[in-house]
N, CA, C and O atoms as a DFTB+ gen file, in Angstrom:
364 C
 N C O
     1  1      -7.019     -28.177       0.124
     2  2      -6.977     -26.543       0.263
     3  2      -5.826     -26.065       0.241
     4  3      -5.264     -26.333       1.303
     5  1      -5.093     -25.400      -0.545
     6  2      -3.790     -25.156      -0.930
     7  2      -3.552     -23.752      -0.309
     8  3      -4.468     -22.930      -0.302
     9  1      -2.346     -23.472       0.204
    10  2      -1.820     -22.020       0.657
    11  2      -0.370     -21.959       0.202
    12  3       0.437     -22.774       0.650
    13  1       0.040     -20.891      -0.794
    14  2       0.862     -21.160      -1.055
    15  2       1.614     -19.497      -1.073
    16  3       1.020     -18.429      -1.218
    17  1       2.983     -19.710      -0.891
    18  2       3.751     -18.187      -1.062
    19  2       5.079     -18.422      -1.769
    20  3       5.338     -19.515      -2.273
    21  1       5.887     -17.432      -1.803
    22  2       7.064     -17.540      -2.791
    23  2       8.312     -18.097      -1.658
    24  3       8.602     -17.558      -0.590
    25  1       8.810     -19.098      -2.144
    26  2       9.722     -19.562      -1.177
    27  2      10.987     -18.593      -0.723
    28  3      11.620     -17.842      -1.464
    29  1      11.161     -18.785       0.524
    30  2      12.550     -17.560       1.227
    31  2      13.653     -18.557       0.899
    32  3      14.661     -17.871       0.730
    33  1      13.918     -19.694       0.748
    34  2      15.177     -20.404       0.753
    35  2      15.281     -20.666      -0.661
    36  3      14.642     -20.027      -1.496
    37  1      16.267     -21.816      -1.000
    38  2      16.452     -22.451      -2.279
    39  2      15.610     -23.399      -2.541
    40  3      15.256     -23.677      -3.686
    41  1      15.129     -24.102      -1.294
    42  2      14.110     -25.279      -1.464
    43  2      12.526     -25.033      -1.361
    44  3      12.012     -24.014      -0.899
    45  1      12.017     -25.867      -1.746
    46  2      10.668     -25.572      -1.248
    47  2      10.349     -26.272       0.005
    48  3      11.156     -27.121       0.383
    49  1       9.243     -26.037       0.742
    50  2       8.857     -26.418       1.836
    51  2       7.433     -26.795       1.827
    52  3       6.741     -25.887       1.367
    53  1       6.781     -27.823       2.180
    54  2       5.792     -28.099       2.193
    55  2       5.025     -28.789       3.883
    56  3       5.700     -29.576       4.547
    57  1       3.842     -28.425       4.288
    58  2       3.312     -28.959       5.428
    59  2       1.973     -29.073       5.212
    60  3       1.271     -28.306       4.552
    61  1       1.542     -30.365       5.973
    62  2       0.298     -30.785       5.729
    63  2      -0.534     -30.716       7.093
    64  3      -0.074     -30.938       8.213
    65  1      -1.739     -30.395       6.806
    66  2      -2.639     -30.191       8.219
    67  2      -3.931     -31.061       7.780
    68  3      -4.748     -30.887       6.876
    69  1      -3.777     -32.244       8.944
    70  2      -5.206     -33.201       8.659
    71  2      -5.379     -33.613       9.880
    72  3      -4.770     -34.446      10.551
    73  1      -6.717     -32.613      10.209
    74  2      -7.105     -32.756      11.502
    75  2      -8.140     -33.967      11.894
    76  3      -8.463     -34.665      10.933
    77  1      -8.618     -34.264      12.961
    78  2      -9.231     -35.326      13.344
    79  2     -10.601     -35.614      12.647
    80  3     -11.174     -36.703      12.626
    81  1     -11.012     -34.480      12.098
    82  2     -12.387     -34.606      11.429
    83  2     -11.987     -35.253      10.141
    84  3     -12.991     -35.509       9.477
    85  1     -11.048     -35.551       9.647
    86  2     -10.763     -36.205       8.551
    87  2     -11.099     -37.665       8.968
    88  3     -11.777     -38.302       8.163
    89  1     -10.664     -38.363      10.271
    90  2     -10.819     -39.570      10.574
    91  2      -9.654     -40.114      11.542
    92  3      -8.753     -39.435      12.035
    93  1      -9.827     -41.181      11.666
    94  2      -8.693     -41.692      12.968
    95  2      -7.165     -41.621      12.460
    96  3      -6.810     -41.425      11.297
    97  1      -6.504     -41.781      13.356
    98  2      -4.923     -41.864      12.958
    99  2      -4.756     -42.635      11.641
   100  3      -4.317     -42.060      10.646
   101  1      -5.107     -43.946      11.624
   102  2      -4.916     -44.591      10.411
   103  2      -5.224     -43.974       9.133
   104  3      -4.516     -44.150       8.141
   105  1      -6.437     -43.138       9.139
   106  2      -6.885     -42.755       8.113
   107  2      -6.262     -41.396       7.920
   108  3      -5.930     -40.968       6.815
   109  1      -6.128     -40.775       8.999
   110  2      -5.165     -39.548       8.532
   111  2      -3.780     -39.506       8.091
   112  3      -3.256     -38.566       7.493
   113  1      -3.106     -40.841       8.508
   114  2      -1.754     -40.920       8.055
   115  2      -1.810     -41.658       6.514
   116  3      -0.858     -41.614       5.735
   117  1      -2.862     -42.217       6.275
   118  2      -3.047     -42.858       4.874
   119  2      -3.359     -41.393       3.750
   120  3      -2.899     -41.308       2.611
   121  1      -4.141     -40.467       4.348
   122  2      -4.380     -39.435       3.688
   123  2      -3.018     -38.443       3.373
   124  3      -2.789     -37.988       2.253
   125  1      -2.305     -38.239       4.369
   126  2      -1.160     -37.723       4.424
   127  2       0.307     -38.171       3.369
   128  3       1.152     -37.431       2.866
   129  1       0.163     -39.612       3.316
   130  2       1.108     -40.307       2.572
   131  2       0.568     -40.167       0.864
   132  3       1.320     -40.011      -0.098
   133  1      -0.848     -40.267       0.828
   134  2      -1.313     -40.018      -0.592
   135  2      -1.011     -38.700      -0.927
   136  3      -0.401     -38.574      -1.988
   137  1      -1.369     -37.317      -0.085
   138  2      -0.749     -36.145      -0.452
   139  2       0.514     -35.739      -0.538
   140  3       0.835     -34.724      -1.157
   141  1       1.313     -36.477       0.059
   142  2       2.852     -36.390      -0.241
   143  2       3.179     -36.765      -1.450
   144  3       3.861     -36.074      -2.206
   145  1       2.698     -37.937      -1.738
   146  2       3.240     -38.458      -3.003
   147  2       2.726     -37.279      -4.379
   148  3       3.421     -36.768      -5.258
   149  1       1.473     -37.168      -4.137
   150  2       0.731     -36.133      -4.908
   151  2       1.433     -34.593      -5.243
   152  3       1.391     -33.922      -6.274
   153  1       2.110     -34.326      -3.892
   154  2       2.580     -33.034      -3.946
   155  2       4.065     -33.018      -4.282
   156  3       4.741     -31.992      -4.349
   157  1       4.510     -34.267      -4.489
   158  2       6.129     -34.218      -4.697
   159  2       5.989     -34.313      -6.505
   160  3       6.866     -33.961      -7.294
   161  1       4.843     -34.801      -6.803
   162  2       4.610     -34.660      -8.565
   163  2       4.828     -32.979      -8.778
   164  3       5.754     -32.387      -9.332
   165  1       3.698     -32.491      -8.168
   166  2       3.576     -31.138      -8.558
   167  2       4.728     -30.130      -8.456
   168  3       4.891     -29.208      -9.255
   169  1       5.684     -30.446      -7.169
   170  2       6.641     -29.700      -6.774
   171  2       7.766     -30.118      -8.018
   172  3       8.383     -29.194      -8.548
   173  1       7.966     -31.262      -8.380
   174  2       9.047     -31.518      -9.379
   175  2       8.409     -30.725     -10.910
   176  3       9.290     -30.302     -11.658
   177  1       7.351     -30.582     -11.240
   178  2       6.936     -29.824     -12.405
   179  2       7.332     -28.339     -12.327
   180  3       7.507     -27.637     -13.323
   181  1       7.492     -27.813     -10.705
   182  2       7.834     -26.465     -10.581
   183  2       9.097     -25.957     -10.707
   184  3       9.972     -26.746     -10.352
   185  1       9.488     -24.850     -11.113
   186  2      10.689     -24.450     -11.150
   187  2      11.115     -23.469     -10.103
   188  3      12.319     -23.212     -10.133
   189  1      10.306     -22.770      -9.047
   190  2      10.754     -21.833      -8.266
   191  2      10.349     -22.442      -6.736
   192  3       9.412     -23.219      -6.557
   193  1      11.167     -21.976      -5.759
   194  2      10.922     -22.432      -4.474
   195  2       9.696     -21.793      -3.649
   196  3       9.520     -20.578      -3.560
   197  1       8.926     -22.702      -3.097
   198  2       7.673     -22.111      -2.564
   199  2       7.446     -22.786      -1.463
   200  3       7.907     -23.916      -1.306
   201  1       6.575     -22.070      -0.402
   202  2       6.330     -22.436       0.578
   203  2       4.708     -22.842       0.775
   204  3       3.785     -22.033       0.866
   205  1       4.600     -24.355       0.817
   206  2       3.076     -24.738       0.712
   207  2       2.475     -25.219       1.945
   208  3       3.207     -25.758       2.775
   209  1       1.158     -25.082       2.178
   210  2       0.446     -25.637       3.382
   211  2      -0.852     -26.405       2.497
   212  3      -1.632     -25.875       1.706
   213  1      -0.796     -27.443       2.816
   214  2      -1.866     -28.235       2.194
   215  2      -2.637     -28.979       3.206
   216  3      -2.179     -29.936       3.831
   217  1      -4.208     -28.348       3.387
   218  2      -4.727     -28.495       4.260
   219  2      -6.036     -29.974       3.925
   220  3      -7.013     -29.584       3.286
   221  1      -6.048     -31.039       4.195
   222  2      -6.923     -31.811       3.732
   223  2      -8.212     -31.473       4.563
   224  3      -8.167     -31.095       5.733
   225  1      -9.305     -31.637       3.878
   226  2     -10.780     -31.204       4.281
   227  2     -11.360     -32.798       4.639
   228  3     -10.771     -33.735       4.101
   229  1     -12.338     -33.038       5.410
   230  2     -12.952     -34.424       5.654
   231  2     -13.175     -35.209       4.384
   232  3     -12.862     -36.391       4.528
   233  1     -13.555     -34.948       3.368
   234  2     -13.740     -35.696       2.480
   235  2     -12.661     -36.278       1.568
   236  3     -12.799     -36.921       0.527
   237  1     -11.721     -35.955       2.115
   238  2     -10.301     -36.666       1.638
   239  2     -10.456     -37.964       1.824
   240  3     -10.085     -38.738       0.942
   241  1     -10.944     -38.360       2.826
   242  2     -10.655     -39.651       3.264
   243  2     -11.915     -40.602       2.709
   244  3     -11.747     -41.767       2.349
   245  1     -13.122     -39.958       2.701
   246  2     -14.140     -40.570       2.126
   247  2     -14.129     -40.831       0.743
   248  3     -14.629     -41.876       0.328
   249  1     -13.541     -39.883      -0.143
   250  2     -13.478     -40.245      -1.740
   251  2     -12.044     -39.801      -2.121
   252  3     -11.662     -38.695      -2.503
   253  1     -11.205     -41.180      -1.880
   254  2      -9.805     -40.875      -1.979
   255  2      -9.589     -40.834      -3.830
   256  3      -8.541     -40.461      -4.357
   257  1     -10.641     -41.231      -4.488
   258  2     -10.331     -41.219      -5.828
   259  2     -10.270     -39.759      -6.755
   260  3      -9.851     -39.543      -7.892
   261  1     -10.970     -38.754      -5.579
   262  2     -10.951     -37.555      -6.052
   263  2      -9.888     -36.702      -5.708
   264  3      -9.827     -35.559      -6.160
   265  1      -8.877     -37.259      -4.790
   266  2      -7.894     -36.526      -4.123
   267  2      -6.851     -35.898      -4.860
   268  3      -6.297     -34.873      -4.464
   269  1      -6.531     -36.557      -6.058
   270  2      -5.728     -36.026      -7.175
   271  2      -6.357     -34.870      -7.930
   272  3      -5.776     -33.841      -8.276
   273  1      -7.562     -35.170      -8.126
   274  2      -7.887     -34.030      -9.067
   275  2      -8.239     -32.822      -8.037
   276  3      -7.954     -31.670      -8.363
   277  1      -8.796     -33.068      -6.922
   278  2      -8.843     -31.535      -5.987
   279  2      -7.569     -31.252      -5.882
   280  3      -7.332     -30.057      -6.053
   281  1      -6.483     -32.048      -5.620
   282  2      -5.343     -31.170      -5.318
   283  2      -4.734     -30.522      -6.314
   284  3      -4.227     -29.409      -6.172
   285  1      -4.746     -31.267      -7.543
   286  2      -4.335     -30.503      -8.837
   287  2      -4.994     -29.101      -9.278
   288  3      -4.450     -28.172      -9.875
   289  1      -6.533     -29.226      -8.743
   290  2      -7.325     -28.074      -9.108
   291  2      -6.750     -26.865      -8.061
   292  3      -6.681     -25.705      -8.466
   293  1      -6.401     -27.182      -6.873
   294  2      -6.334     -26.435      -5.629
   295  2      -4.983     -26.031      -6.032
   296  3      -4.953     -24.828      -6.293
   297  1      -3.841     -26.630      -6.173
   298  2      -2.789     -26.147      -6.583
   299  2      -2.761     -25.306      -7.822
   300  3      -2.173     -24.225      -7.775
   301  1      -3.293     -25.670      -8.834
   302  2      -3.077     -24.370     -10.163
   303  2      -3.864     -23.191      -9.313
   304  3      -3.301     -22.098      -9.382
   305  1      -4.791     -23.222      -8.708
   306  2      -5.380     -21.814      -8.275
   307  2      -4.524     -21.177      -7.369
   308  3      -4.533     -19.946      -7.384
   309  1      -3.611     -21.895      -6.396
   310  2      -2.628     -21.065      -5.482
   311  2      -1.788     -20.461      -6.612
   312  3      -1.722     -19.241      -6.765
   313  1      -1.037     -21.482      -7.535
   314  2      -0.058     -21.097      -8.323
   315  2      -0.508     -19.900      -8.987
   316  3       0.261     -18.943      -8.890
   317  1      -1.582     -19.724      -9.645
   318  2      -2.389     -18.399     -10.134
   319  2      -2.060     -17.524      -9.413
   320  3      -1.339     -16.616      -9.827
   321  1      -2.564     -17.583      -7.976
   322  2      -2.574     -16.462      -7.407
   323  2      -0.898     -15.833      -7.256
   324  3      -0.595     -14.641      -7.315
   325  1      -0.034     -16.886      -7.067
   326  2       1.252     -16.463      -6.948
   327  2       2.063     -15.712      -8.156
   328  3       3.117     -15.095      -8.002
   329  1       1.200     -15.930      -9.668
   330  2       1.867     -15.476     -10.563
   331  2       1.642     -14.059     -10.751
   332  3       0.489     -13.633     -10.698
   333  1       2.683     -13.231     -10.981
   334  2       2.626     -11.873     -11.283
   335  2       1.575     -11.426     -12.069
   336  3       1.762     -11.755     -13.241
   337  1       0.446     -10.749     -11.882
   338  2      -0.647     -10.489     -12.869
   339  2      -0.144      -8.969     -13.441
   340  3       0.732      -8.282     -12.916
   341  1      -0.958      -8.613     -14.702
   342  2      -1.028      -7.359     -15.222
   343  2      -0.585      -5.971     -14.011
   344  3      -1.372      -5.765     -13.087
   345  1       0.416      -5.296     -14.107
   346  2      -0.107      -4.149     -13.200
   347  2      -0.970      -3.149     -13.128
   348  3      -0.951      -2.593     -14.226
   349  1      -1.747      -2.606     -12.389
   350  2      -2.933      -1.763     -12.308
   351  2      -2.529      -0.598     -13.324
   352  3      -1.377      -0.191     -13.474
   353  1      -3.689      -0.112     -14.017
   354  2      -3.620       0.884     -14.582
   355  2      -3.922       2.071     -14.033
   356  3      -5.063       2.184     -13.586
   357  1      -3.026       3.187     -13.934
   358  2      -3.246       4.505     -12.960
   359  2      -3.532       5.610     -14.052
   360  3      -2.833       5.998     -14.989
   361  1      -5.065       6.074     -13.531
   362  2      -5.447       7.062     -14.656
   363  2      -4.911       8.740     -13.818
   364  3      -5.058       9.805     -14.418
């Protein structure tokens, strides 16, 4: 799950939420390391500053092979919500 907002500074900021539901401390830290690596790739492709919170769901630890695809999909959705859409038409 990814929540994003336009950045207020010149650099992007990222926070990670990995609860105990994901697993023990070793598992949570492993998930955070994987997420940090994947988020760094996404931020490198981004041109504007963003404030992002990535929340790992319990399945993050049990299916690590899907982590990249799930993050990419959630990142794209969050980015789409940030992009300016067409202005509403007044009648």
